[in-house]
Coordinates of C-alpha atoms (C1' of nucleotides) in Angstrom, one line a residue:
Chain A
M1 CA -3.6 -37.3 -14.8
P2 CA -3.4 -35.9 -11.3
L3 CA -0.6 -33.5 -10.2
T4 CA 2.2 -35.8 -9.2
N5 CA 3.4 -33.1 -6.8
P6 CA 0.9 -30.4 -6.0
T7 CA 3.5 -28.1 -4.5
A8 CA 6.0 -28.3 -7.5
T9 CA 6.5 -25.2 -9.5
V10 CA 5.6 -25.3 -13.2
R11 CA 9.2 -25.1 -14.0
E12 CA 9.8 -28.3 -12.1
L13 CA 6.8 -29.9 -13.7
I14 CA 8.2 -29.2 -17.1
R15 CA 11.6 -30.7 -16.2
E16 CA 9.9 -33.7 -14.8
H17 CA 7.7 -34.3 -17.9
Y18 CA 10.2 -33.1 -20.5
A19 CA 11.0 -36.6 -21.7
T20 CA 7.4 -37.4 -22.5
L21 CA 6.8 -34.1 -24.4
T22 CA 6.4 -34.1 -28.1
Q23 CA 8.4 -31.8 -30.4
S24 CA 6.0 -28.9 -30.6
E25 CA 5.2 -29.2 -26.9
R26 CA 8.9 -28.8 -26.2
K27 CA 8.9 -25.8 -28.4
F28 CA 6.3 -24.2 -26.1
A29 CA 8.1 -25.5 -23.0
N30 CA 11.3 -23.9 -24.1
S31 CA 9.6 -20.6 -24.9
L32 CA 8.1 -20.7 -21.4
L33 CA 11.3 -21.4 -19.6
E34 CA 13.1 -18.7 -21.5
N35 CA 10.8 -16.1 -20.2
Y36 CA 9.4 -17.5 -17.1
P37 CA 6.8 -17.0 -15.9
A38 CA 5.6 -14.1 -18.1
A39 CA 5.4 -16.2 -21.2
G40 CA 2.7 -18.3 -19.6
L41 CA 0.6 -15.6 -18.2
A42 CA -1.2 -14.4 -21.3
S43 CA -4.1 -16.2 -23.0
I44 CA -3.5 -19.5 -24.5
T45 CA -3.9 -18.0 -27.9
I46 CA -1.2 -15.4 -27.5
V47 CA 1.1 -17.8 -25.6
A48 CA 0.8 -20.4 -28.4
E49 CA 1.4 -17.8 -31.0
N50 CA 4.5 -16.5 -29.3
A51 CA 5.9 -20.0 -29.1
G52 CA 5.0 -20.8 -32.7
V53 CA 2.7 -23.6 -32.0
S54 CA -1.1 -24.1 -32.1
T55 CA -3.4 -23.6 -29.2
P56 CA -4.4 -27.3 -28.9
T57 CA -0.7 -28.1 -28.5
V58 CA -0.5 -25.9 -25.5
A59 CA -3.7 -27.2 -24.1
R60 CA -2.6 -30.8 -24.4
M61 CA 0.7 -30.1 -22.9
V62 CA -0.5 -28.4 -19.8
Q63 CA -2.8 -31.4 -19.3
K64 CA 0.2 -33.6 -19.6
L65 CA 1.8 -31.6 -16.8
G66 CA -1.1 -32.5 -14.7
F67 CA -3.3 -29.5 -15.0
K68 CA -7.0 -29.7 -15.6
G69 CA -6.8 -27.2 -18.4
Y70 CA -5.1 -24.0 -19.4
P71 CA -6.9 -21.8 -16.9
H72 CA -5.7 -24.1 -14.1
F73 CA -2.2 -23.9 -15.3
H74 CA -2.5 -20.1 -15.6
K75 CA -3.7 -19.8 -12.1
S76 CA -0.9 -22.0 -10.8
L77 CA 1.7 -19.8 -12.4
L78 CA 0.1 -16.7 -11.0
K79 CA 0.2 -18.1 -7.5
E80 CA 3.9 -18.8 -7.9
L81 CA 4.6 -15.3 -8.9
Q82 CA 2.5 -14.0 -5.9
A83 CA 4.4 -16.2 -3.5
K84 CA 7.7 -14.9 -4.8
V85 CA 6.8 -11.2 -4.6
S86 CA 5.2 -11.4 -1.2
G87 CA 7.9 -13.7 0.1
P88 CA 10.1 -11.3 2.0
T89 CA 7.0 -9.5 3.3
Q90 CA 5.5 -12.6 4.8
R91 CA 8.7 -13.3 6.6
R92 CA 7.7 -12.5 10.1
D93 CA 10.8 -12.1 12.1
N94 CA 9.3 -9.1 13.8
W95 CA 7.3 -11.2 16.2
V96 CA 7.4 -10.6 19.9
S97 CA 9.0 -13.8 21.0
D98 CA 7.1 -14.6 24.1
A99 CA 3.6 -13.6 23.0
P100 CA 1.0 -15.7 21.2
E101 CA 0.4 -14.9 17.6
S102 CA -2.9 -13.3 18.3
H103 CA -1.5 -10.8 20.9
L104 CA -2.1 -7.2 19.9
L105 CA 1.7 -6.5 19.6
N106 CA 2.0 -9.2 17.0
R107 CA -1.0 -8.2 15.1
F108 CA 0.2 -4.6 15.2
S109 CA 3.7 -5.4 14.1
Q110 CA 2.4 -7.3 11.1
A111 CA 0.3 -4.4 10.0
V112 CA 3.1 -1.9 10.5
T113 CA 5.6 -4.0 8.6
Q114 CA 3.1 -4.2 5.8
N115 CA 2.5 -0.5 5.8
L116 CA 6.1 0.4 5.8
S117 CA 6.8 -2.0 3.0
Q118 CA 4.0 -0.6 0.9
T119 CA 5.0 2.9 1.6
F120 CA 8.5 2.3 0.7
S121 CA 7.8 0.6 -2.6
N122 CA 5.6 3.3 -3.6
V123 CA 8.0 6.2 -3.2
D124 CA 9.1 7.6 -6.5
T125 CA 12.8 8.0 -6.0
E126 CA 13.3 10.7 -8.4
S127 CA 10.5 12.7 -7.0
F128 CA 12.0 12.1 -3.5
D129 CA 15.4 13.4 -4.6
R130 CA 13.9 16.5 -6.1
A131 CA 11.8 17.2 -3.1
T132 CA 14.9 16.8 -1.0
R133 CA 16.7 19.5 -3.0
Q134 CA 13.7 21.7 -2.6
L135 CA 13.7 21.2 1.2
A136 CA 17.3 22.0 1.4
N137 CA 17.0 25.2 -0.6
T138 CA 17.4 28.1 1.9
D139 CA 16.8 30.8 -0.7
G140 CA 13.1 30.5 0.2
R141 CA 11.5 30.0 3.6
L142 CA 10.2 26.5 4.6
Y143 CA 6.8 26.3 6.1
V144 CA 5.4 23.3 7.9
V145 CA 1.8 22.6 8.7
G146 CA -0.3 19.7 9.8
G147 CA -3.9 18.8 10.7
R148 CA -5.6 17.7 13.8
I149 CA -3.6 14.6 14.3
T150 CA -0.6 15.3 12.1
R151 CA 0.1 18.5 13.9
A152 CA 2.5 16.4 16.0
L153 CA 4.3 15.3 12.9
A154 CA 4.5 18.8 11.7
D155 CA 6.0 19.7 15.0
Y156 CA 8.5 17.0 14.8
A157 CA 9.4 18.1 11.3
F158 CA 9.8 21.6 12.4
T159 CA 12.2 20.7 15.2
H160 CA 14.4 18.7 13.0
F161 CA 14.4 21.1 10.0
Q162 CA 15.2 23.9 12.3
A163 CA 18.3 22.1 13.4
I164 CA 19.3 21.5 9.8
R165 CA 18.6 24.8 8.1
Q166 CA 17.6 28.3 8.7
R167 CA 14.3 30.1 7.8
V168 CA 11.9 27.4 9.0
T169 CA 8.4 28.2 10.2
H170 CA 5.8 26.0 11.9
M171 CA 2.4 27.2 11.1
T172 CA 0.3 26.5 14.2
S173 CA -2.7 24.3 13.7
S174 CA -5.1 27.2 14.4
S175 CA -6.1 27.9 10.9
A176 CA -7.3 31.4 11.8
T177 CA -3.7 32.5 11.7
W178 CA -2.7 31.0 8.4
P179 CA -3.5 34.0 6.3
H180 CA -0.9 35.9 8.2
Y181 CA 1.7 33.5 7.1
V182 CA 0.5 33.4 3.5
L183 CA 0.9 37.1 3.4
D184 CA 4.6 36.7 3.5
M185 CA 4.9 33.7 1.2
V186 CA 6.8 34.3 -2.0
E187 CA 7.8 32.3 -5.0
G188 CA 10.6 29.9 -4.1
D189 CA 9.2 29.2 -0.7
T190 CA 8.3 25.7 0.3
L191 CA 5.3 24.4 2.1
V192 CA 5.2 21.0 3.7
I193 CA 1.7 19.9 4.3
F194 CA 0.6 16.8 6.3
D195 CA -2.9 15.7 5.6
V196 CA -4.2 12.3 6.3
R197 CA -7.8 11.4 6.6
R198 CA -10.1 12.9 7.6
Y199 CA -8.8 15.6 5.3
E200 CA -9.2 19.1 6.4
T201 CA -10.8 21.6 4.2
N202 CA -8.8 24.4 5.6
L203 CA -5.6 22.7 4.5
Q204 CA -6.9 22.6 1.0
N205 CA -7.7 26.3 1.0
L206 CA -4.3 27.0 2.4
A207 CA -2.7 24.9 -0.3
K208 CA -4.6 26.8 -3.0
L209 CA -3.6 30.2 -1.7
A210 CA 0.1 29.1 -1.4
A211 CA 0.1 27.6 -4.8
E212 CA -1.2 30.8 -6.3
R213 CA 1.7 32.6 -4.9
G214 CA 4.2 30.2 -6.5
V215 CA 5.0 28.3 -3.4
V216 CA 6.3 24.7 -3.9
I217 CA 4.0 22.3 -2.0
V218 CA 5.2 19.0 -0.6
L219 CA 2.3 16.9 0.5
I220 CA 2.6 14.0 2.9
T221 CA -0.6 12.1 2.9
D222 CA -2.1 8.7 3.2
Q223 CA -2.5 6.0 0.5
W224 CA -5.8 7.5 -0.6
A225 CA -4.3 11.0 -1.1
S226 CA -5.7 14.2 0.4
P227 CA -7.5 16.6 -2.0
V228 CA -4.5 18.8 -1.5
A229 CA -2.8 16.6 -4.0
S230 CA -4.2 18.6 -6.9
E231 CA -2.2 21.6 -5.7
A232 CA 0.9 19.8 -4.7
D233 CA 4.2 19.5 -6.5
Y234 CA 5.5 16.5 -4.6
I235 CA 3.2 13.9 -3.2
F236 CA 4.1 11.1 -0.8
N237 CA 1.6 8.5 0.0
C238 CA 1.9 6.6 3.3
W239 CA 0.1 3.4 4.1
V240 CA -1.7 3.9 7.4
E241 CA -4.2 1.2 8.0
I242 CA -4.0 -0.8 11.1
P243 CA -6.6 -3.0 12.9
S244 CA -8.0 -0.1 15.0
A245 CA -10.4 2.7 14.9
W246 CA -7.7 5.2 13.9
D247 CA -4.9 5.4 11.4
S248 CA -1.3 4.7 12.1
N249 CA 1.2 7.3 11.4
I250 CA 4.3 5.2 11.6
S251 CA 4.9 5.1 7.9
T252 CA 4.2 8.8 7.7
M253 CA 6.8 9.3 10.4
M254 CA 9.2 7.1 8.5
L255 CA 8.8 9.1 5.3
L256 CA 9.2 12.3 7.2
E257 CA 12.4 11.1 8.8
A258 CA 13.7 9.8 5.4
L259 CA 13.1 13.3 4.0
I260 CA 14.9 14.9 7.0
A261 CA 17.8 12.5 6.6
A262 CA 18.1 13.2 2.9
T263 CA 17.9 16.9 3.4
Q264 CA 20.5 16.8 6.0
E265 CA 22.8 14.8 3.7
E266 CA 22.1 17.3 0.9
K267 CA 23.3 20.2 3.1
W268 CA 25.9 18.3 5.1
P269 CA 28.7 20.8 5.7
E270 CA 26.3 23.5 6.7
T271 CA 24.2 21.2 8.9
R272 CA 27.2 19.8 10.7
D273 CA 28.2 23.3 11.6
R274 CA 24.7 24.0 12.9
Y275 CA 24.7 20.9 14.9
E276 CA 28.0 21.8 16.6
R277 CA 26.8 25.2 17.5
L278 CA 23.6 23.7 18.8
D279 CA 25.5 21.3 21.0
Q280 CA 27.6 24.1 22.4
L281 CA 24.5 26.0 23.3
F282 CA 23.1 23.0 25.1
D283 CA 26.3 22.5 26.9
H284 CA 26.2 26.1 28.0
T285 CA 22.6 26.0 29.3
R286 CA 23.3 22.7 31.0
L287 CA 19.7 21.8 30.4
F288 CA 20.8 18.3 29.2
R289 CA 23.0 15.6 30.6
K290 CA 26.0 14.8 28.5
F291 CA 25.3 11.5 26.8
S292 CA 27.6 8.8 28.0
Chain B
M1 CA -8.0 9.3 -22.9
P2 CA -4.5 8.7 -24.3
L3 CA -1.7 7.5 -22.2
T4 CA -0.1 10.5 -20.7
N5 CA 3.2 8.8 -20.6
P6 CA 3.4 5.6 -22.6
T7 CA 6.5 4.4 -20.8
A8 CA 5.1 4.7 -17.3
T9 CA 4.6 1.6 -15.3
V10 CA 1.1 0.7 -14.2
R11 CA 2.2 1.5 -10.7
E12 CA 3.2 5.0 -11.7
L13 CA 0.0 5.4 -13.6
I14 CA -2.0 4.5 -10.6
R15 CA -0.1 6.9 -8.5
E16 CA -0.6 9.6 -11.0
H17 CA -4.3 9.1 -11.3
Y18 CA -5.0 8.0 -7.7
A19 CA -6.6 11.4 -6.9
T20 CA -9.2 11.0 -9.6
L21 CA -10.1 7.5 -8.7
T22 CA -13.4 6.7 -7.0
Q23 CA -13.8 4.6 -3.9
S24 CA -14.1 1.2 -5.4
E25 CA -11.6 2.0 -8.0
R26 CA -9.2 2.7 -5.3
K27 CA -10.2 -0.6 -3.6
F28 CA -8.9 -2.3 -6.8
A29 CA -5.9 0.0 -7.0
N30 CA -4.9 -0.9 -3.5
S31 CA -5.4 -4.6 -4.1
L32 CA -3.2 -4.4 -7.1
L33 CA -0.5 -2.4 -5.4
E34 CA -0.5 -4.8 -2.5
N35 CA 0.2 -7.7 -4.8
Y36 CA 1.9 -6.2 -7.7
P37 CA 1.7 -7.2 -10.5
A38 CA 0.2 -10.6 -9.9
A39 CA -3.1 -9.2 -8.8
G40 CA -3.6 -7.7 -12.2
L41 CA -2.6 -10.7 -14.3
A42 CA -5.7 -12.8 -14.1
S43 CA -9.0 -12.2 -15.9
I44 CA -10.9 -9.2 -15.2
T45 CA -13.6 -11.3 -13.5
I46 CA -11.1 -12.9 -11.0
V47 CA -9.2 -9.7 -10.5
A48 CA -12.4 -7.9 -9.6
E49 CA -13.5 -10.6 -7.3
N50 CA -10.3 -10.6 -5.4
A51 CA -10.5 -6.9 -4.9
G52 CA -14.1 -7.1 -3.9
V53 CA -15.5 -4.9 -6.7
S54 CA -17.5 -5.5 -9.8
T55 CA -15.9 -6.1 -13.2
P56 CA -17.2 -2.8 -14.7
T57 CA -15.4 -1.0 -12.0
V58 CA -12.1 -2.5 -13.0
A59 CA -12.9 -1.9 -16.7
R60 CA -13.7 1.7 -16.0
M61 CA -10.6 2.3 -13.9
V62 CA -8.1 0.9 -16.4
Q63 CA -9.7 3.2 -19.0
K64 CA -9.1 6.1 -16.6
L65 CA -5.5 5.1 -16.4
G66 CA -5.3 5.4 -20.2
F67 CA -5.7 1.9 -21.4
K68 CA -8.1 1.0 -24.2
G69 CA -9.6 -1.8 -22.2
Y70 CA -8.8 -4.5 -19.8
P71 CA -6.9 -6.6 -22.3
H72 CA -4.7 -3.7 -23.1
F73 CA -4.0 -3.1 -19.4
H74 CA -3.3 -6.8 -19.0
K75 CA -0.8 -6.8 -21.8
S76 CA 0.9 -3.8 -20.4
L77 CA 1.5 -5.4 -17.0
L78 CA 2.8 -8.5 -18.7
K79 CA 5.3 -6.5 -20.7
E80 CA 6.5 -4.9 -17.4
L81 CA 7.0 -8.2 -15.8
Q82 CA 8.9 -9.5 -18.8
A83 CA 11.2 -6.5 -18.8
K84 CA 11.9 -6.8 -15.2
V85 CA 12.6 -10.6 -15.2
S86 CA 14.9 -10.3 -18.1
G87 CA 16.6 -7.3 -16.4
P88 CA 20.1 -7.5 -15.0
T89 CA 19.3 -7.8 -11.2
Q90 CA 16.4 -9.9 -10.2
R91 CA 16.7 -9.3 -6.6
R92 CA 14.1 -6.8 -5.6
D93 CA 13.1 -7.0 -2.0
N94 CA 10.4 -4.9 -0.5
W95 CA 12.4 -1.9 -0.8
V96 CA 12.1 1.0 -3.2
S97 CA 11.8 -0.8 -6.4
D98 CA 13.4 1.7 -8.8
A99 CA 16.3 2.9 -6.7
P100 CA 19.8 1.5 -6.4
E101 CA 20.6 -0.3 -3.2
S102 CA 22.8 2.5 -2.0
H103 CA 20.1 5.1 -2.3
L104 CA 19.4 6.8 1.1
L105 CA 15.9 5.4 1.1
N106 CA 17.1 1.9 1.0
R107 CA 19.7 2.4 3.6
F108 CA 17.2 4.1 5.7
S109 CA 14.6 1.4 5.3
Q110 CA 17.0 -1.2 6.3
A111 CA 18.0 0.6 9.5
V112 CA 14.4 1.2 10.4
T113 CA 13.4 -2.4 9.9
Q114 CA 16.3 -3.4 12.1
N115 CA 15.2 -1.0 14.8
L116 CA 11.6 -2.0 14.7
S117 CA 12.5 -5.7 14.9
Q118 CA 14.8 -5.1 17.9
T119 CA 12.3 -3.0 19.6
F120 CA 9.5 -5.5 19.2
S121 CA 11.5 -8.5 20.4
N122 CA 12.5 -6.6 23.5
V123 CA 9.1 -5.8 24.6
D124 CA 8.1 -7.7 27.7
T125 CA 4.5 -8.7 26.9
E126 CA 3.4 -9.0 30.4
S127 CA 4.8 -5.6 31.3
F128 CA 3.1 -4.2 28.2
D129 CA -0.2 -5.6 29.2
R130 CA 0.0 -4.3 32.7
A131 CA 1.1 -0.9 31.4
T132 CA -2.0 -0.9 29.1
R133 CA -4.3 -1.5 32.0
Q134 CA -2.7 1.3 33.9
L135 CA -3.1 3.6 30.9
A136 CA -6.8 2.6 30.6
N137 CA -7.5 3.3 34.3
T138 CA -9.5 6.5 34.5
D139 CA -9.6 6.6 38.2
G140 CA -6.5 8.6 38.1
R141 CA -5.4 11.4 35.7
L142 CA -3.1 10.6 32.8
Y143 CA -0.2 13.0 32.3
V144 CA 2.0 13.0 29.2
V145 CA 5.3 14.7 28.9
G146 CA 8.3 14.7 26.5
G147 CA 11.6 16.4 25.9
R148 CA 13.0 18.6 23.3
I149 CA 12.5 16.2 20.4
T150 CA 10.0 13.9 21.9
R151 CA 7.6 16.7 22.7
A152 CA 6.0 15.9 19.3
L153 CA 5.4 12.3 20.4
A154 CA 4.0 13.4 23.7
D155 CA 1.7 15.6 21.7
Y156 CA 0.7 12.8 19.5
A157 CA 0.1 10.6 22.5
F158 CA -2.0 13.3 24.1
T159 CA -4.2 13.7 21.0
H160 CA -5.0 10.0 20.9
F161 CA -5.4 9.3 24.5
Q162 CA -7.7 12.3 24.7
A163 CA -9.9 10.6 22.1
I164 CA -9.9 7.4 24.0
R165 CA -10.4 8.4 27.6
Q166 CA -11.1 11.4 29.8
R167 CA -8.7 13.1 32.3
V168 CA -5.7 13.4 30.1
T169 CA -3.2 16.3 30.4
H170 CA -0.3 17.2 28.2
M171 CA 2.4 18.9 30.2
T172 CA 3.9 21.4 28.0
S173 CA 7.6 21.2 27.4
S174 CA 8.3 24.3 29.3
S175 CA 9.6 22.8 32.5
A176 CA 9.0 25.9 34.4
T177 CA 5.3 25.0 34.6
W178 CA 5.8 21.4 35.7
P179 CA 5.6 22.0 39.4
H180 CA 2.1 23.3 38.9
Y181 CA 1.0 20.0 37.5
V182 CA 2.9 18.0 40.2
L183 CA 0.9 20.0 42.8
D184 CA -2.3 18.2 41.7
M185 CA -0.8 14.7 41.2
V186 CA -2.1 12.0 43.5
E187 CA -1.6 8.3 44.0
G188 CA -3.2 6.4 41.2
D189 CA -2.3 8.9 38.6
T190 CA -0.2 7.9 35.7
L191 CA 2.7 9.8 34.1
V192 CA 4.0 8.9 30.6
I193 CA 7.5 10.2 30.1
F194 CA 9.3 10.2 26.8
D195 CA 13.0 10.6 27.2
V196 CA 15.5 9.7 24.6
R197 CA 19.1 10.9 24.5
R198 CA 20.2 13.5 25.1
Y199 CA 18.4 12.9 28.4
E200 CA 17.0 16.0 30.1
T201 CA 17.8 16.5 33.8
N202 CA 14.5 18.2 34.3
L203 CA 12.6 15.1 33.3
Q204 CA 14.5 13.2 35.9
N205 CA 13.6 15.7 38.6
L206 CA 10.0 15.6 37.5
A207 CA 9.9 11.8 37.7
K208 CA 11.4 11.9 41.2
L209 CA 8.7 14.3 42.4
A210 CA 5.9 12.3 40.8
A211 CA 7.2 9.0 42.1
E212 CA 7.3 10.4 45.6
R213 CA 3.6 11.2 45.3
G214 CA 2.8 7.6 44.3
V215 CA 2.3 8.3 40.6
V216 CA 2.8 5.3 38.3
I217 CA 5.5 6.2 35.8
V218 CA 5.6 4.8 32.2
L219 CA 8.9 5.5 30.5
I220 CA 9.4 5.3 26.8
T221 CA 13.1 5.7 26.1
D222 CA 15.9 4.5 23.9
Q223 CA 17.9 1.3 24.0
W224 CA 20.4 2.8 26.4
A225 CA 17.6 3.9 28.9
S226 CA 17.2 7.3 30.3
P227 CA 18.1 7.9 34.0
V228 CA 14.4 8.2 34.6
A229 CA 14.3 4.4 34.5
S230 CA 15.3 4.3 38.1
E231 CA 12.0 5.9 39.1
A232 CA 9.8 4.2 36.4
D233 CA 7.4 1.4 36.9
Y234 CA 7.2 0.4 33.3
I235 CA 10.1 0.9 30.9
F236 CA 10.0 0.5 27.2
N237 CA 13.2 0.6 25.2
C238 CA 13.1 1.6 21.6
W239 CA 16.0 1.2 19.2
V240 CA 16.7 4.5 17.5
E241 CA 20.0 4.4 15.6
I242 CA 20.0 5.3 12.0
P243 CA 22.9 6.4 9.7
S244 CA 22.5 10.1 10.5
A245 CA 23.5 12.7 13.0
W246 CA 20.3 12.3 15.0
D247 CA 18.2 9.5 16.3
S248 CA 15.1 8.0 14.7
N249 CA 11.9 7.9 16.6
I250 CA 10.0 5.5 14.3
S251 CA 10.2 2.7 16.8
T252 CA 9.3 5.0 19.6
M253 CA 6.3 6.0 17.6
M254 CA 5.4 2.4 16.9
L255 CA 5.6 1.5 20.6
L256 CA 3.5 4.5 21.4
E257 CA 0.9 3.6 18.8
A258 CA 0.9 0.0 20.1
L259 CA 0.2 1.3 23.6
I260 CA -2.6 3.5 22.3
A261 CA -4.1 0.6 20.3
A262 CA -3.9 -1.7 23.3
T263 CA -5.4 0.9 25.6
Q264 CA -8.2 1.5 23.2
E265 CA -8.9 -2.2 23.0
E266 CA -9.0 -2.4 26.8
K267 CA -11.6 0.3 27.0
W268 CA -13.4 -0.5 23.8
P269 CA -17.1 0.1 24.5
E270 CA -16.4 3.3 26.2
T271 CA -13.9 4.4 23.5
R272 CA -16.3 3.6 20.7
D273 CA -18.8 5.8 22.3
R274 CA -16.3 8.7 22.6
Y275 CA -15.3 8.2 19.0
E276 CA -18.9 8.4 17.8
R277 CA -19.5 11.6 19.7
L278 CA -16.3 13.0 18.4
D279 CA -17.4 12.2 14.9
Q280 CA -20.7 13.9 15.4
L281 CA -18.9 17.0 16.7
F282 CA -16.7 17.0 13.6
D283 CA -19.7 16.6 11.4
H284 CA -21.3 19.5 13.1
T285 CA -18.3 21.9 12.8
R286 CA -17.8 20.8 9.2
L287 CA -14.1 21.4 9.7
F288 CA -13.4 18.1 8.0
R289 CA -14.3 16.5 4.8
K290 CA -16.2 13.3 5.0
F291 CA -13.9 10.5 4.1
S292 CA -14.8 9.0 0.8
Chain C
dA1 C1' 5.9 -49.7 -50.5
dA2 C1' 1.6 -50.2 -48.0
dA3 C1' -0.4 -49.9 -43.5
dT4 C1' -0.5 -48.0 -39.1
dC5 C1' 0.4 -45.0 -35.6
dT6 C1' 1.4 -40.6 -33.7
dC7 C1' 1.4 -35.8 -33.9
dT8 C1' -0.4 -31.4 -35.4
dG9 C1' -3.2 -27.6 -36.6
dA10 C1' -7.9 -26.1 -38.7
dA11 C1' -12.2 -25.4 -37.5
dA12 C1' -16.4 -25.9 -34.9
dA13 C1' -18.6 -26.0 -30.4
dT14 C1' -18.5 -24.5 -25.9
dA15 C1' -17.3 -21.8 -22.1
dT16 C1' -15.8 -17.6 -20.4
dA17 C1' -14.4 -12.8 -20.4
dT18 C1' -15.3 -8.1 -21.6
dT19 C1' -18.0 -4.3 -22.3
dG20 C1' -22.2 -1.4 -22.6
dA21 C1' -26.7 0.0 -21.0
dC22 C1' -29.4 0.7 -17.2
dA23 C1' -31.3 1.4 -12.5
dC24 C1' -30.4 1.9 -7.8
dA25 C1' -27.9 3.9 -4.1
dT26 C1' -25.1 7.1 -2.2
dT27 C1' -23.1 11.5 -1.7
dA28 C1' -22.6 16.5 -2.8
dT29 C1' -25.1 21.0 -3.5
dC30 C1' -28.2 24.4 -3.2
Chain D
dG1 C1' -34.3 18.9 3.3
dA2 C1' -35.1 18.5 -1.6
dT3 C1' -32.5 17.9 -5.9
dA4 C1' -28.8 17.0 -8.9
dA5 C1' -24.6 14.6 -9.7
dT6 C1' -21.8 10.9 -9.3
dG7 C1' -20.6 6.2 -8.5
dT8 C1' -21.7 1.3 -8.4
dG9 C1' -23.4 -3.1 -9.3
dT10 C1' -26.7 -6.3 -12.1
dC11 C1' -27.7 -7.9 -16.2
dA12 C1' -27.5 -8.7 -21.2
dA13 C1' -24.9 -8.4 -25.6
dT14 C1' -20.8 -9.1 -27.7
dA15 C1' -16.3 -10.6 -28.2
dT16 C1' -12.7 -13.7 -27.1
dA17 C1' -10.7 -17.7 -25.2
dT18 C1' -10.6 -22.7 -24.5
dT19 C1' -11.6 -27.2 -25.6
dT20 C1' -13.0 -30.8 -28.6
dT21 C1' -13.3 -33.1 -32.8
dC22 C1' -11.3 -34.5 -36.8
dA23 C1' -8.6 -34.9 -41.0
dG24 C1' -4.3 -34.7 -43.1
dA25 C1' 1.0 -34.9 -42.7
dG26 C1' 5.0 -37.5 -41.2
dA27 C1' 7.2 -41.0 -39.1
dT28 C1' 7.5 -45.9 -38.2
dT29 C1' 6.8 -50.6 -38.7
dT30 C1' 5.8 -54.7 -41.3

DNA sequence: AAATCTCTGAAAATATATTGACACATTATC
DNA sequence: GATAATGTGTCAATATATTTTCAGAGATTT
């Protein structure tokens, strides 16, 4: 029997054919509906056993539903699951309205959306929260360092963390000077390392030296993880692939900003005070226009 | 190898072991994470094929994760799925899977998505394309400058543009030195200015001086537009509001990366050549690990 | 109550999945 | 630049899953 409706979900197919199902076939159908779709994603043997029926019963029933055999049924269920999970991601409301789909901006936005989504869903919340508390801890110094490309992110991090808390240091990207900083690192200090591919050997050495001195290391890296990971206490992976010769750091930036926002929230009363004083200083120097 | 943590989800296990995975194992890991958990619920043959690796690779990897074999891994994934579906709330969007909706990460991600979407749909494609051609034009010099916060973005832009084309200058954020640069600016040069609130008066002065000399000005600013806009030839507005005391620069970064990507595409043959030479230089200096 | 029909699961036959052994290719190391 | 180490896929063996066949158990009809 061909599929009456090739786009129907298995659930719908079962409803549709329920009347023609035999007793033990219904037993399986119920078992599947009760735990949908997981109860149909194992092997026919296991699935049958869980439903309390024999394997031929299951095989016959899926054929009744219009599938060629159990594997066909299995594949169909899987596809449904896939569609459900990737549903929101596929939603492309980020298109640039007046450009064709193939315009770079649209290709780019799609890749970026994908990356952000991946990055977000791979953050371990608990780890994030603990890292935040560590970053807010002003008992120790906070060091920030980046590589060739990520230097800019380290700089951005520095600027913001400096506004939030005291005792922040940006280690310049010239690795020759790093030992000078390490000299003063003590237990309880925090070192934020940005390292995306191509990973820099110097950063790994730095991490090792810092770890030896009891410094807590927060690593922000790409999805493949820098070798620094072996020394790091907190690791955040950012998806960075875009259709281009280099890697995107938008998700890296997002993770960084999220960390900054969380740290700020953690230290709020103190931070507000700092912001106000900073504002007064700006007013005084008249370097900036008042925002209107 | 025993399971280090028998209650960990497969996703967590992958994260935990990611550093020790080999290249093609990661290929599979990524494929699974991208379509989790569906991409791991078919047979090892199909799963491997979808990820573009061989079956033994998958088998070896799941053993690394601590499973006895592929069937064990499969069963584990299934159990997760079952637990999740039968859980209280079924709604899990793309956002952080294991965090409550009110967690900062989720609030943050929502705001960021909103900003990116706004920014994208407000880009004028034609203007974008023309700006790209301007940025790719090596007849004139390309100057990049930013403000207090956006200095980091200017730096990022500089690093990338320098890889793509010749004749790029990053004007340091110390405004005292800007007149020196202006001295050499001529018609046909390009000046990329980053200015988000609070807008800096010096940048406006700089823009005026540059515009007088016939320099094409590309402005990347926020949704309210910096006063530099009146001097600028190309204006890109980025949505920057997040629930925090400061502004987010993720959409700014995205727009910048899009411009870089487009410029690179515009000049592709030349750029590829530059990248290759850059790679050789890196190989030579051995400052970086080869990506694996 | 006998005959027939339908349903069901046991078991064999067949197809497919999984794993292990090996050889080649690639990458690190000296 | 040679050598060792590691990673990867092909292939074969083994195990497991799937389907088919078939005989017996119930239900239904005559």
